[in-house]
mmCIF file of N, CA and C in Angstrom:
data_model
loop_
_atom_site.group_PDB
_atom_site.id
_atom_site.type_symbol
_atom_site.label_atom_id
_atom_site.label_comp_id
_atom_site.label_asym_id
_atom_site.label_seq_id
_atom_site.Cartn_x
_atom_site.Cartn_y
_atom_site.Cartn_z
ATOM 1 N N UNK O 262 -172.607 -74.234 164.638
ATOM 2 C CA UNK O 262 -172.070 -73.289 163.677
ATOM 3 C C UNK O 262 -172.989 -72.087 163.551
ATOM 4 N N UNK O 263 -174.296 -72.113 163.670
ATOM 5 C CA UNK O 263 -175.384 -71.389 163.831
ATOM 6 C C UNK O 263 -174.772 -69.933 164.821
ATOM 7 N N UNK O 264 -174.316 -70.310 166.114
ATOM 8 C CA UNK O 264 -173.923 -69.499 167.138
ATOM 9 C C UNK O 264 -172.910 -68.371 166.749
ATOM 10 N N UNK O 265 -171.724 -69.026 165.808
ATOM 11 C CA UNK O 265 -170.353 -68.092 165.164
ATOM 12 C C UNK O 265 -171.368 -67.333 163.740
ATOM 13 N N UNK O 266 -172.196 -67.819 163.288
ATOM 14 C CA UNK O 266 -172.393 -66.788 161.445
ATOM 15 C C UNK O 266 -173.060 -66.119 161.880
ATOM 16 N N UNK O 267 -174.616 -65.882 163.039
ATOM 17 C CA UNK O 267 -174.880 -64.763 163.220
ATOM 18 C C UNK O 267 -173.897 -63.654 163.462
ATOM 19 N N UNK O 268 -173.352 -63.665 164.626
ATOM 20 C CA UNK O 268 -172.993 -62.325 165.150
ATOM 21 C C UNK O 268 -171.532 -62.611 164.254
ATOM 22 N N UNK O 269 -170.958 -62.588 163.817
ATOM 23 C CA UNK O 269 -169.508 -63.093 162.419
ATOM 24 C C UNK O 269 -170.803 -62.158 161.176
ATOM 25 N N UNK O 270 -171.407 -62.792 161.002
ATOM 26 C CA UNK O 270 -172.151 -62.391 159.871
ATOM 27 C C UNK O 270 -172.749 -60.827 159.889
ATOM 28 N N UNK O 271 -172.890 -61.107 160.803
ATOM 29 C CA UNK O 271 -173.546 -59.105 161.478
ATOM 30 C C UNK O 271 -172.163 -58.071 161.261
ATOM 31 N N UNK O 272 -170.936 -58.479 161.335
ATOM 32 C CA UNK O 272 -170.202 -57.514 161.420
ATOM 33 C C UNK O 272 -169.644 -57.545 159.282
ATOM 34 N N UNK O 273 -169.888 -58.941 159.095
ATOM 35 C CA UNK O 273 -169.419 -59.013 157.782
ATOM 36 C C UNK O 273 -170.580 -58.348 157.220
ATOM 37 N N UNK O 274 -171.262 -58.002 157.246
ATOM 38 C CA UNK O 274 -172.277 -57.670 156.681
ATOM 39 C C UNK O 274 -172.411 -55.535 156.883
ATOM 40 N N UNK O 275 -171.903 -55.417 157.520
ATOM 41 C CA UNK O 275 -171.377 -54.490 157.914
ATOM 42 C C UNK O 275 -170.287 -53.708 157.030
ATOM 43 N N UNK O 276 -169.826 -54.338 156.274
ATOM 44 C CA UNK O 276 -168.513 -53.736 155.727
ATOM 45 C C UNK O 276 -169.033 -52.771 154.374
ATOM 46 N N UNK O 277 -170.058 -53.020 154.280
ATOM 47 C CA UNK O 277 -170.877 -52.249 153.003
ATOM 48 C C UNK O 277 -171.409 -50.941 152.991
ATOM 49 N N UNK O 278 -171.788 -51.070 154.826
ATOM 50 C CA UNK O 278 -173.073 -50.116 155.280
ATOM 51 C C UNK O 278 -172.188 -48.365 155.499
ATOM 52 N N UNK O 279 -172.792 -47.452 155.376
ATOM 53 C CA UNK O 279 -172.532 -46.520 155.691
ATOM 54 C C UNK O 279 -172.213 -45.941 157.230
ATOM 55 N N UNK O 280 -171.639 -45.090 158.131
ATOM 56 C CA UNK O 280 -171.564 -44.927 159.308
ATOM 57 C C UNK O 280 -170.818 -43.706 159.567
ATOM 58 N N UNK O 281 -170.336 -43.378 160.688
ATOM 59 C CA UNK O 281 -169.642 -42.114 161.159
ATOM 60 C C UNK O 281 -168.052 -42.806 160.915
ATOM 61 N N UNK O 282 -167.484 -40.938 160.611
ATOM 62 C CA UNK O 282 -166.330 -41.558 159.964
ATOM 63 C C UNK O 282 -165.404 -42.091 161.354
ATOM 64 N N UNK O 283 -164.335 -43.222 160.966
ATOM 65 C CA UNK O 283 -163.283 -43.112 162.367
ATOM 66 C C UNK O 283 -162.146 -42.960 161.908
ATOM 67 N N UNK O 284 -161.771 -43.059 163.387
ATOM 68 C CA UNK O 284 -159.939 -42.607 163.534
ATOM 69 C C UNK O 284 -159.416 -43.393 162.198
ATOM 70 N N UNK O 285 -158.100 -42.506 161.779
ATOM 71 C CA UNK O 285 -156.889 -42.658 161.529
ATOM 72 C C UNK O 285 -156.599 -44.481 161.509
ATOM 73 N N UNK O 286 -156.528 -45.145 160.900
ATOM 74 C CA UNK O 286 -156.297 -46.291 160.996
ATOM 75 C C UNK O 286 -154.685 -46.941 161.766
ATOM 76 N N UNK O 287 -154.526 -47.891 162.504
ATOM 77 C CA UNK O 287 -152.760 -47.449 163.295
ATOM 78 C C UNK O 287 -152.159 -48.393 162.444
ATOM 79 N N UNK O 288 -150.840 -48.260 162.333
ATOM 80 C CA UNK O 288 -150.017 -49.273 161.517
ATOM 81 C C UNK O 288 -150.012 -50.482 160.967
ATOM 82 N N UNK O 289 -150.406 -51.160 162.386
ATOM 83 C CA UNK O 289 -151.080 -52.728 161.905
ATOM 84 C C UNK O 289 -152.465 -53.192 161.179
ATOM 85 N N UNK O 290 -153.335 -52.097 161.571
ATOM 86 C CA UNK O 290 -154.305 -51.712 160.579
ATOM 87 C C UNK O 290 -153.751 -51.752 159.217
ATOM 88 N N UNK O 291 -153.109 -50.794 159.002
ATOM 89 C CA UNK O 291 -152.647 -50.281 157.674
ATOM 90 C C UNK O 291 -151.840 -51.440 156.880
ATOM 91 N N UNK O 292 -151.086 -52.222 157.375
ATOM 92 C CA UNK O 292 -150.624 -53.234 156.903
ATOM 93 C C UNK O 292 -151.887 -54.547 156.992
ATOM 94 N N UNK O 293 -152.503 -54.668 157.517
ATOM 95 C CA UNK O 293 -153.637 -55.185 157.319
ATOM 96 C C UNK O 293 -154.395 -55.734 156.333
ATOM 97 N N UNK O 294 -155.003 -54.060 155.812
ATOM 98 C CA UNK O 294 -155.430 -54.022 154.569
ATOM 99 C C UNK O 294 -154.540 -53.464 153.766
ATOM 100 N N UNK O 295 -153.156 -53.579 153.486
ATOM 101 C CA UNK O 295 -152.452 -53.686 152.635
ATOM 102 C C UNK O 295 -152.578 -54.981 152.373
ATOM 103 N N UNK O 296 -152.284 -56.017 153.290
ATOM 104 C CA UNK O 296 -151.903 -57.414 153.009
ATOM 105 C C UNK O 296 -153.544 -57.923 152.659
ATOM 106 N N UNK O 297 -154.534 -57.454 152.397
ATOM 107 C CA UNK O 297 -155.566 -57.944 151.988
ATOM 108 C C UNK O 297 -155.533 -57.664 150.388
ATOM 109 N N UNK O 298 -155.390 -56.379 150.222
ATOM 110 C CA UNK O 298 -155.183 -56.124 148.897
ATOM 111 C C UNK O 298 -154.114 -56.400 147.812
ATOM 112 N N UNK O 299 -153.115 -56.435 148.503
ATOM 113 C CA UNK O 299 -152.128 -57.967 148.090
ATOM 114 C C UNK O 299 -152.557 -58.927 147.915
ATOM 115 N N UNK O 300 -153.108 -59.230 148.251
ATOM 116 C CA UNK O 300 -154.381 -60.711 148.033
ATOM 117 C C UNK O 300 -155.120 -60.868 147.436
ATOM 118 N N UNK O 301 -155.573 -59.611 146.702
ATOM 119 C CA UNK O 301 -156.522 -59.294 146.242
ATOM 120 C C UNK O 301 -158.046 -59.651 146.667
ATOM 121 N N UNK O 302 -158.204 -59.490 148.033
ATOM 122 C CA UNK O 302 -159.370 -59.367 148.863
ATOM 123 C C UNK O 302 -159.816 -58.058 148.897
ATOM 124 N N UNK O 303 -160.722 -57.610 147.887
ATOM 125 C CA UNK O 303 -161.845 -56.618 147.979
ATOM 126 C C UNK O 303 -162.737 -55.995 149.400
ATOM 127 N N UNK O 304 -162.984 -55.003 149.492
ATOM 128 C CA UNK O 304 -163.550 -54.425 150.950
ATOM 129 C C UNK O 304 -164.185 -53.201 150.309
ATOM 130 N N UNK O 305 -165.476 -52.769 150.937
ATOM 131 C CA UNK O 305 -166.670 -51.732 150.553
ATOM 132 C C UNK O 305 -165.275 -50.655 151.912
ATOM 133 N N UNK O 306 -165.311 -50.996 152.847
ATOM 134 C CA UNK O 306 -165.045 -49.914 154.197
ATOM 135 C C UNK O 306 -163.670 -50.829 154.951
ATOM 136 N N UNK O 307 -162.392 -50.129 155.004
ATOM 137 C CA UNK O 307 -161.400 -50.539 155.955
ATOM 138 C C UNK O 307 -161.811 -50.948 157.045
ATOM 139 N N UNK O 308 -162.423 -49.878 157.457
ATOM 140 C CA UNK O 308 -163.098 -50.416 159.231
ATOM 141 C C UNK O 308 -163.374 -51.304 159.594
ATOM 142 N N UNK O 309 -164.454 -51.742 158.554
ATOM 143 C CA UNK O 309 -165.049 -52.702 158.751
ATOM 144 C C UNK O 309 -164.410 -54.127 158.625
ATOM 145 N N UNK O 310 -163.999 -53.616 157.674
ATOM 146 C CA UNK O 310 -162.961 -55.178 157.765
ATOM 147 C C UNK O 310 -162.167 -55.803 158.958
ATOM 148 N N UNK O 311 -161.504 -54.078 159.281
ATOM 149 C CA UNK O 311 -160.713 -54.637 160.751
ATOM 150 C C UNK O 311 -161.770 -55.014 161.575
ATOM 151 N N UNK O 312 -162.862 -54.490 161.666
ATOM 152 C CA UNK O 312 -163.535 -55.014 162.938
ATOM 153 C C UNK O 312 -163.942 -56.538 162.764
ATOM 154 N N UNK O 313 -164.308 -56.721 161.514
ATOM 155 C CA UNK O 313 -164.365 -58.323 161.128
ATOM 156 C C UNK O 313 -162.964 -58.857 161.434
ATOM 157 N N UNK O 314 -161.858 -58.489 160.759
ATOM 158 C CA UNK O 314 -160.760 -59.309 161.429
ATOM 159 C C UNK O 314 -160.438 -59.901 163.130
ATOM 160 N N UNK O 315 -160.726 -58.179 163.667
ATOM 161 C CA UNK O 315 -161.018 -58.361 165.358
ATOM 162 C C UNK O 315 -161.821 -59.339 165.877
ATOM 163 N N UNK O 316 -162.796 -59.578 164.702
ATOM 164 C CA UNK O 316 -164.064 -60.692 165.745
ATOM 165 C C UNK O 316 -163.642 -62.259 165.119
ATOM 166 N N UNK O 317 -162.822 -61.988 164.276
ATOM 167 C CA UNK O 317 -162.209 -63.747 163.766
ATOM 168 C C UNK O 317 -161.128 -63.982 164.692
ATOM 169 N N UNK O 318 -160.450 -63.401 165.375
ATOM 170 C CA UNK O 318 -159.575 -63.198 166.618
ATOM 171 C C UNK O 318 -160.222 -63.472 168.037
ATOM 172 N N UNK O 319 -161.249 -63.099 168.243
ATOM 173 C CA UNK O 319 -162.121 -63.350 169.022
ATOM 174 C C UNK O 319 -162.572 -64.310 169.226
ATOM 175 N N UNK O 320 -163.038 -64.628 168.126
ATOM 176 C CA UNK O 320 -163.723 -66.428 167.903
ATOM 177 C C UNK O 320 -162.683 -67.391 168.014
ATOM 178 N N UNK O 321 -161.563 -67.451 167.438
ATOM 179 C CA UNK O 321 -160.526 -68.142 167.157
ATOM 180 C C UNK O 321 -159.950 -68.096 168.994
ATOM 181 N N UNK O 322 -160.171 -67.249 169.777
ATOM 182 C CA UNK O 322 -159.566 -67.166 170.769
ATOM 183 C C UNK O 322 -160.232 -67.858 171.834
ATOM 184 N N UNK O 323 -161.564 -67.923 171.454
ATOM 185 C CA UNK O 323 -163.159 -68.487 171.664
ATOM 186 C C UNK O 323 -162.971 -69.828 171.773
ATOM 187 N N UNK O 324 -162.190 -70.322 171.168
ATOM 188 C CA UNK O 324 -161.759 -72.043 170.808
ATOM 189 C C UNK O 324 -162.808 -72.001 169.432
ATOM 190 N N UNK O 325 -163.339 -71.552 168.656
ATOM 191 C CA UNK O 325 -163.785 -71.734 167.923
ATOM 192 C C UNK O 325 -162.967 -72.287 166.486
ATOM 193 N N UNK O 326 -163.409 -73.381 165.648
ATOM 194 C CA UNK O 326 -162.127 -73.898 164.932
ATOM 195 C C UNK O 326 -162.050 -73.346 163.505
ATOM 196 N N UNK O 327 -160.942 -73.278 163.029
ATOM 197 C CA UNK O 327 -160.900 -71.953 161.511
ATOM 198 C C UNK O 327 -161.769 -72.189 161.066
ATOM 199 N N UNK O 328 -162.395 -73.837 160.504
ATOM 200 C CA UNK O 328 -163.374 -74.212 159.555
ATOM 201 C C UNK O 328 -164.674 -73.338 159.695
ATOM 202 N N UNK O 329 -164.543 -73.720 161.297
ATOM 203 C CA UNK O 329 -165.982 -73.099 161.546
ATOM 204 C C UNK O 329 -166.359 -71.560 161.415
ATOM 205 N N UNK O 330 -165.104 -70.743 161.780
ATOM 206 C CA UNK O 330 -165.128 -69.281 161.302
ATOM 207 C C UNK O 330 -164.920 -68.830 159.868
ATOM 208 N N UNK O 331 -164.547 -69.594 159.106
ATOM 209 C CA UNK O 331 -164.314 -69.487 157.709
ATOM 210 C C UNK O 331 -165.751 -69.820 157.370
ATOM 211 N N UNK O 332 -166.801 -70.334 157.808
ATOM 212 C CA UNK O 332 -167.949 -70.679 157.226
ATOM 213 C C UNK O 332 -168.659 -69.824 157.298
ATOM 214 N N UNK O 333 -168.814 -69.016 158.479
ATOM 215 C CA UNK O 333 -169.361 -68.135 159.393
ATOM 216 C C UNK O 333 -169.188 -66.540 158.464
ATOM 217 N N UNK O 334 -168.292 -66.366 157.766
ATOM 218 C CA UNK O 334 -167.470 -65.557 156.579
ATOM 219 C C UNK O 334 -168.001 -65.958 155.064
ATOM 220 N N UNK O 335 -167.956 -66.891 155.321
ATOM 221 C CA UNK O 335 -168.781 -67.267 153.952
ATOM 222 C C UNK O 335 -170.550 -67.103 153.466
ATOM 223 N N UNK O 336 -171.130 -67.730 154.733
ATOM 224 C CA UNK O 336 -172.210 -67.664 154.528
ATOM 225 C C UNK O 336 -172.795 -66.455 154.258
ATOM 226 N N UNK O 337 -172.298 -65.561 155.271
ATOM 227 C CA UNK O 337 -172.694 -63.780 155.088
ATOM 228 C C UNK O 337 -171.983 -63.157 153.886
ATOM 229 N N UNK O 338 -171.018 -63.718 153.289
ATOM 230 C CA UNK O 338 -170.338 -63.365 151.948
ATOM 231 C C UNK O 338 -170.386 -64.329 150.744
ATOM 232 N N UNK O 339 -171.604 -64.421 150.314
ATOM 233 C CA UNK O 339 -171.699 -65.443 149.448
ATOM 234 C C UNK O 339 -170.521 -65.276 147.943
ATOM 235 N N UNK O 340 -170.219 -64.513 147.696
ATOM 236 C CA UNK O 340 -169.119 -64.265 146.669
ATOM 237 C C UNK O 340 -167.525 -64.719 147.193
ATOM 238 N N UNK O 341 -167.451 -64.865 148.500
ATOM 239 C CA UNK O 341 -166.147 -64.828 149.179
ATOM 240 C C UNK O 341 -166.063 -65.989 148.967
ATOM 241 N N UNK O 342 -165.116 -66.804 148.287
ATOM 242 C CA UNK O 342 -164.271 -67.520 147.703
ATOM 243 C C UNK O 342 -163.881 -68.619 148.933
ATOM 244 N N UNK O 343 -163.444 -70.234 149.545
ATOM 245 C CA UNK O 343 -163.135 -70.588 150.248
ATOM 246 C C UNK O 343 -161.622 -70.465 150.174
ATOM 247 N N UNK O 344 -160.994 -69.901 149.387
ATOM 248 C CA UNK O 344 -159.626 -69.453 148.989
ATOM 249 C C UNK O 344 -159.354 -68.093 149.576
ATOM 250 N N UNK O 345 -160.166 -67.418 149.281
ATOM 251 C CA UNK O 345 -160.201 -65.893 149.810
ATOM 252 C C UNK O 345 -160.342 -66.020 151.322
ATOM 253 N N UNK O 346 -161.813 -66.740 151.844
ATOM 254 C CA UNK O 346 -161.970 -66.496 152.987
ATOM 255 C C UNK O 346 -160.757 -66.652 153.922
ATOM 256 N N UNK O 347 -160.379 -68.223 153.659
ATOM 257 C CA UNK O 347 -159.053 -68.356 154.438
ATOM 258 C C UNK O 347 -157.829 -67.590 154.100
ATOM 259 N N UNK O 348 -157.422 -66.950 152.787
ATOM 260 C CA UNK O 348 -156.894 -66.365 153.459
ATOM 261 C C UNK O 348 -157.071 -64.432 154.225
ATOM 262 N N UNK O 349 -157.804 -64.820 154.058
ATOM 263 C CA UNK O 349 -158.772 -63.653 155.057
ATOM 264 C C UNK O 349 -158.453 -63.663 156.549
ATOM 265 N N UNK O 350 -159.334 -64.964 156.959
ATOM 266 C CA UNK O 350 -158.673 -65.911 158.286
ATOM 267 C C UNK O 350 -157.455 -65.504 158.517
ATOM 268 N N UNK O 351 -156.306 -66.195 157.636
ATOM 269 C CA UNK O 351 -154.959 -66.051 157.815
ATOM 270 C C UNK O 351 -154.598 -64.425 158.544
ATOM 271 N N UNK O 352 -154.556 -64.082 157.102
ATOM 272 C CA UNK O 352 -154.208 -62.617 157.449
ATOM 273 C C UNK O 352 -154.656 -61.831 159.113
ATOM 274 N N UNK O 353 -155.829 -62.240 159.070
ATOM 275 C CA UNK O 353 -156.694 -61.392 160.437
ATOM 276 C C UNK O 353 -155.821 -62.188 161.632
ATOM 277 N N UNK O 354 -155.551 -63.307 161.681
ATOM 278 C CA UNK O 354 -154.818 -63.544 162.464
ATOM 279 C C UNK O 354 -153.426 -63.458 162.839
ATOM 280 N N UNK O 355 -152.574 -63.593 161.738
ATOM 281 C CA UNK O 355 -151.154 -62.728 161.488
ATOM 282 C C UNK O 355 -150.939 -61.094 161.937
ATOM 283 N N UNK O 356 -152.099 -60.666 161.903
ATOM 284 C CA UNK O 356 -152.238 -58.990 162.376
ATOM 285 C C UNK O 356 -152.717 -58.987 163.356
ATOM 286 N N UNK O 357 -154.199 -59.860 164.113
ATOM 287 C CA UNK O 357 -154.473 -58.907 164.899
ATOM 288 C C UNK O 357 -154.344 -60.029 166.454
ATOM 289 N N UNK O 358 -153.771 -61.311 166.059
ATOM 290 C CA UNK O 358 -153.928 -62.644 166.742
ATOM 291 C C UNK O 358 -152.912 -63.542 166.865
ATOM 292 N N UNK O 359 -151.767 -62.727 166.431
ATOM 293 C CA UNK O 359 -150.427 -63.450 166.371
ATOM 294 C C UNK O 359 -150.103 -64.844 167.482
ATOM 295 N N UNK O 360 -150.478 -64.252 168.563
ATOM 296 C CA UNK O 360 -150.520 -65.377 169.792
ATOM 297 C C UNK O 360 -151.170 -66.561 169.194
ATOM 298 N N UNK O 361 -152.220 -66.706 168.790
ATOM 299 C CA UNK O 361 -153.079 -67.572 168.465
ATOM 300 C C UNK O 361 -152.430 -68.621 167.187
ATOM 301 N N UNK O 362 -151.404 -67.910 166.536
ATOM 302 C CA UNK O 362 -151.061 -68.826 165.647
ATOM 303 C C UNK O 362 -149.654 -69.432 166.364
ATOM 304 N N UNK O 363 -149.164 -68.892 167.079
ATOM 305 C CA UNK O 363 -148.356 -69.673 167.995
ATOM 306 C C UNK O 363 -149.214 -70.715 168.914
ATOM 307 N N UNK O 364 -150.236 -70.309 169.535
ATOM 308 C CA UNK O 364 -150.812 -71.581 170.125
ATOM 309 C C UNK O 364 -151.327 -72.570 169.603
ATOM 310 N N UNK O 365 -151.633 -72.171 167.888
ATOM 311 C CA UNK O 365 -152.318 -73.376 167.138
ATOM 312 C C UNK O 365 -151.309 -74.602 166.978
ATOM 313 N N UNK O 366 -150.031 -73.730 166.760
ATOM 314 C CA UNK O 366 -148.504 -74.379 166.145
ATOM 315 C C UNK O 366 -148.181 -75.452 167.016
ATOM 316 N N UNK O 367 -148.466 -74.663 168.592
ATOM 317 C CA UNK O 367 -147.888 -75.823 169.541
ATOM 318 C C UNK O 367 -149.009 -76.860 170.119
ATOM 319 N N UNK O 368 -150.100 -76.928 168.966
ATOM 320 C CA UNK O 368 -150.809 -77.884 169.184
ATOM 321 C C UNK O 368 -152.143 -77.448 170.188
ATOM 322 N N UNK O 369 -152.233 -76.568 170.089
ATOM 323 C CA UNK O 369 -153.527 -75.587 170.918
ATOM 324 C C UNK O 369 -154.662 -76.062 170.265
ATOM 325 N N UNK O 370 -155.923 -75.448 170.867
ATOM 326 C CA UNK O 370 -156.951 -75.497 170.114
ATOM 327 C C UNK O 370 -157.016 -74.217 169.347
ATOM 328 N N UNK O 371 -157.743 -74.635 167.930
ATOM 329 C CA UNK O 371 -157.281 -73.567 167.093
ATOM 330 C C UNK O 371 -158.496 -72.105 166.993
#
């Protein structure tokens, strides 16, 4: 678990920090963090979040298992809720990993 919270944790940790501004966020972005804030999941920087969502997609694609990326989210977010995180998880994968929740469904590794 050590291997997923560093570099998971480096980008969550990230969402606070200051940086150069970027692009225009694209649709699925935008619904994104709509559907976070529907949730009422808090964020310092959009970006950052997506890029955290991108790397829970990554991991998850990694064979890495939710528990273990939900921990990996937690540890670097000590306020983040095991309610929140997952559905954090959720969401990042509904947007940016859709495949992945079809492969979990049909019994994939998750």
């Amino acid at each position: 678990m050590r291997s997923l919270a560093a570099p998971l944790g480096a980008l969550v940790m990230m969402i606070g920090l200051g940086g150069p501004a970027q692009a225009e966020p694209s649709d699925v972005d935008t619904d994104f963090l709509a559907a976070l804030q529907a949730a009422g999941i808090t964020y310092n920087r959009g970006d950052q979040a997506i890029v955290t969502a991108k790397m829970v997609c990554k991991f998850i694609a990694e064979g890495k298992p939710s528990p273990e990326v939900l921990e990996g989210l937690k540890e670097r977010n000590p306020g983040l809720t095991t309610e929140h995180g997952t559905i954090f998880v959720g969401i990042s994968a509904r947007s940016y990993c859709p495949d992945q929740l079809v492969q979990n469904a049909a019994g994939g590794t998750p």
